[in-house]
Amino acid sequence: QVQLQESGPGLVKPSETLSLICNVSGGSIRSYYWSWIRHPPGKGLEWIGFIYHSGSSEYNPSLKSRVTISIDTSKAQFSLRLTSVTAADTAVYYCARWSGGYYFYYDNWGQGTLVTVSS
Amino acid sequence: EIQMTQSPSSLSASVGDRVTITCRASPSISTYLNWYQQKPGKAPQLLIYGASSLQSGVPSRFSGSGSETDFTLTISSLQPEDFATYYCQQSYTTPQTFGQGTKLEIK
């Protein structure tokens, strides 16, 4: 069973860059899409973007100017960078595997990590 | 961007009740609809994909139906462990979008 684990700072100052890493274990990072999703307090889930093992990526247009997702298959990890953060970026951040054949879905998630944007 | 609207936003029910949650998509998404369950402090878990296919390991009291714009998640007989928040998600196109969630509480 594949396992995902997020890591990174829990506190980021306004205007700085949020950086998270997701480590993938128990399965291959190849042949899947890997996503970042966030859950702001009191709100619904928001898709940030995903990356394929080849490195091709796609982002939510609402965040596209500030987001970069990258992947290192040799380390079995992928990462998120979100620049110029504000309090609105405070959320639990999840990494997840986008899987399937005809239909796609999130079948494996990390436990989530709370990132607070505050001075 | 495809808009996903769930109703109700919250629901009180008792153990043994039959419960239905609705998700509406605009515009149409065929059957590219997933349902997730989330418990406090935990990541969401996949229940249903392709509008009506039950994910492996999910109890058969969960079922999904619908197509195009109108979808439902039904729990045939609520169990204590089912009290959680439920989200629909469209996988038809990017950006992927989720419903705002339905919180299922104990009456």
CSV table of N, CA and C in Angstrom, one decimal, chain A residues 37 39 43-47 50 58 60-61 94 98 102-107 109-111, chain B residues 1 31-32 34 36 38 41-44 46 49-50 55 87 89 91 94-96 98 100:
chain,number,residue,atom,x,y,z
A,37,ILE,N,-3.5,19.4,-2.8
A,37,ILE,CA,-4.8,19.9,-2.5
A,37,ILE,C,-4.8,20.6,-1.1
A,39,HIS,N,-7.0,22.6,2.2
A,39,HIS,CA,-8.3,22.7,2.9
A,39,HIS,C,-8.2,23.9,3.9
A,43,LYS,N,-13.6,26.1,5.2
A,43,LYS,CA,-14.0,26.1,3.7
A,43,LYS,C,-13.9,24.7,3.1
A,44,GLY,N,-14.1,24.6,1.8
A,44,GLY,CA,-14.0,23.3,1.2
A,44,GLY,C,-12.6,23.1,0.6
A,45,LEU,N,-12.5,21.9,0.0
A,45,LEU,CA,-11.2,21.5,-0.6
A,45,LEU,C,-10.9,22.2,-1.9
A,46,GLU,N,-9.7,22.6,-2.0
A,46,GLU,CA,-9.2,23.3,-3.2
A,46,GLU,C,-8.1,22.6,-3.9
A,47,TRP,N,-8.2,22.3,-5.2
A,47,TRP,CA,-7.2,21.7,-5.9
A,47,TRP,C,-6.1,22.7,-6.3
A,50,PHE,N,-1.3,19.3,-10.2
A,50,PHE,CA,-0.7,18.0,-10.2
A,50,PHE,C,0.5,18.0,-11.2
A,58,GLU,N,0.1,20.7,-14.3
A,58,GLU,CA,-1.0,21.6,-14.5
A,58,GLU,C,-1.4,22.2,-13.2
A,60,ASN,N,-4.1,25.0,-10.9
A,60,ASN,CA,-5.3,25.8,-10.8
A,60,ASN,C,-5.1,27.2,-11.3
A,61,PRO,N,-5.9,27.7,-12.2
A,61,PRO,CA,-5.7,29.1,-12.7
A,61,PRO,C,-5.7,30.1,-11.6
A,94,TYR,N,-2.6,18.8,1.6
A,94,TYR,CA,-2.5,17.4,1.4
A,94,TYR,C,-1.8,17.1,0.1
A,98,TRP,N,-3.3,10.8,-7.9
A,98,TRP,CA,-4.4,10.8,-8.8
A,98,TRP,C,-4.3,9.6,-9.7
A,102,TYR,N,-10.1,4.6,-16.8
A,102,TYR,CA,-11.2,5.4,-17.5
A,102,TYR,C,-11.6,6.5,-16.6
A,103,TYR,N,-11.9,6.2,-15.4
A,103,TYR,CA,-12.2,7.3,-14.4
A,103,TYR,C,-10.9,7.5,-13.5
A,104,PHE,N,-10.7,8.8,-13.1
A,104,PHE,CA,-9.6,9.1,-12.2
A,104,PHE,C,-10.2,9.6,-10.9
A,105,TYR,N,-9.4,9.4,-9.9
A,105,TYR,CA,-9.8,9.7,-8.5
A,105,TYR,C,-8.6,9.7,-7.6
A,106,TYR,N,-8.8,10.3,-6.4
A,106,TYR,CA,-7.7,10.3,-5.4
A,106,TYR,C,-7.9,9.0,-4.5
A,107,ASP,N,-6.9,8.1,-4.7
A,107,ASP,CA,-7.1,6.8,-3.9
A,107,ASP,C,-6.1,6.7,-2.8
A,109,TRP,N,-3.9,9.4,0.0
A,109,TRP,CA,-3.6,10.8,0.5
A,109,TRP,C,-2.6,10.7,1.6
A,110,GLY,N,-1.8,11.8,1.8
A,110,GLY,CA,-1.0,12.0,2.9
A,110,GLY,C,-2.0,12.4,4.1
A,111,GLN,N,-1.4,12.5,5.3
A,111,GLN,CA,-2.2,12.8,6.5
A,111,GLN,C,-2.5,14.3,6.5
B,1,GLU,N,-14.5,27.1,-15.4
B,1,GLU,CA,-14.4,26.2,-14.2
B,1,GLU,C,-15.8,25.6,-13.9
B,31,THR,N,-20.4,11.2,-16.2
B,31,THR,CA,-20.4,10.4,-14.9
B,31,THR,C,-19.0,10.6,-14.3
B,32,TYR,N,-18.3,11.7,-14.6
B,32,TYR,CA,-17.0,11.9,-14.0
B,32,TYR,C,-17.1,12.5,-12.6
B,34,ASN,N,-16.8,11.8,-8.3
B,34,ASN,CA,-16.3,11.1,-7.2
B,34,ASN,C,-16.9,11.6,-5.9
B,36,TYR,N,-16.1,11.5,-1.6
B,36,TYR,CA,-15.1,11.2,-0.5
B,36,TYR,C,-15.8,11.5,0.8
B,38,GLN,N,-14.7,12.5,4.8
B,38,GLN,CA,-13.6,13.0,5.6
B,38,GLN,C,-14.0,13.1,7.1
B,41,GLY,N,-9.7,15.8,11.3
B,41,GLY,CA,-8.2,15.6,11.5
B,41,GLY,C,-7.7,14.5,10.6
B,42,LYS,N,-8.5,14.0,9.7
B,42,LYS,CA,-8.0,13.0,8.7
B,42,LYS,C,-8.1,13.4,7.3
B,43,ALA,N,-7.4,12.8,6.4
B,43,ALA,CA,-7.5,13.0,5.0
B,43,ALA,C,-8.8,12.4,4.5
B,44,PRO,N,-9.3,13.0,3.4
B,44,PRO,CA,-10.5,12.4,2.7
B,44,PRO,C,-10.2,11.0,2.3
B,46,LEU,N,-11.7,7.9,-0.5
B,46,LEU,CA,-12.6,7.7,-1.6
B,46,LEU,C,-13.6,6.7,-1.3
B,49,TYR,N,-16.4,6.3,-7.2
B,49,TYR,CA,-15.8,6.9,-8.4
B,49,TYR,C,-16.7,6.6,-9.6
B,50,GLY,N,-16.6,7.4,-10.7
B,50,GLY,CA,-17.4,7.2,-11.8
B,50,GLY,C,-18.9,7.3,-11.5
B,55,GLN,N,-15.6,2.0,-4.4
B,55,GLN,CA,-14.2,1.8,-4.2
B,55,GLN,C,-14.0,0.5,-3.4
B,87,TYR,N,-17.8,15.0,0.5
B,87,TYR,CA,-17.5,15.9,-0.6
B,87,TYR,C,-17.7,15.2,-1.9
B,89,GLN,N,-16.6,15.5,-6.1
B,89,GLN,CA,-15.5,16.1,-6.9
B,89,GLN,C,-15.7,15.7,-8.3
B,91,SER,N,-14.1,15.0,-11.9
B,91,SER,CA,-12.9,14.6,-12.6
B,91,SER,C,-13.0,14.7,-14.1
B,94,THR,N,-9.9,19.8,-15.8
B,94,THR,CA,-9.2,20.7,-14.9
B,94,THR,C,-9.6,22.2,-15.1
B,95,PRO,N,-9.6,23.0,-14.1
B,95,PRO,CA,-9.2,22.7,-12.7
B,95,PRO,C,-10.2,21.7,-12.0
B,96,GLN,N,-9.7,20.7,-11.4
B,96,GLN,CA,-10.6,19.8,-10.6
B,96,GLN,C,-11.3,20.7,-9.5
B,98,PHE,N,-14.3,20.7,-6.2
B,98,PHE,CA,-15.0,19.9,-5.2
B,98,PHE,C,-16.3,20.7,-4.8
B,100,GLN,N,-18.8,21.9,-1.7
B,100,GLN,CA,-18.4,22.6,-0.5
B,100,GLN,C,-18.5,21.7,0.8
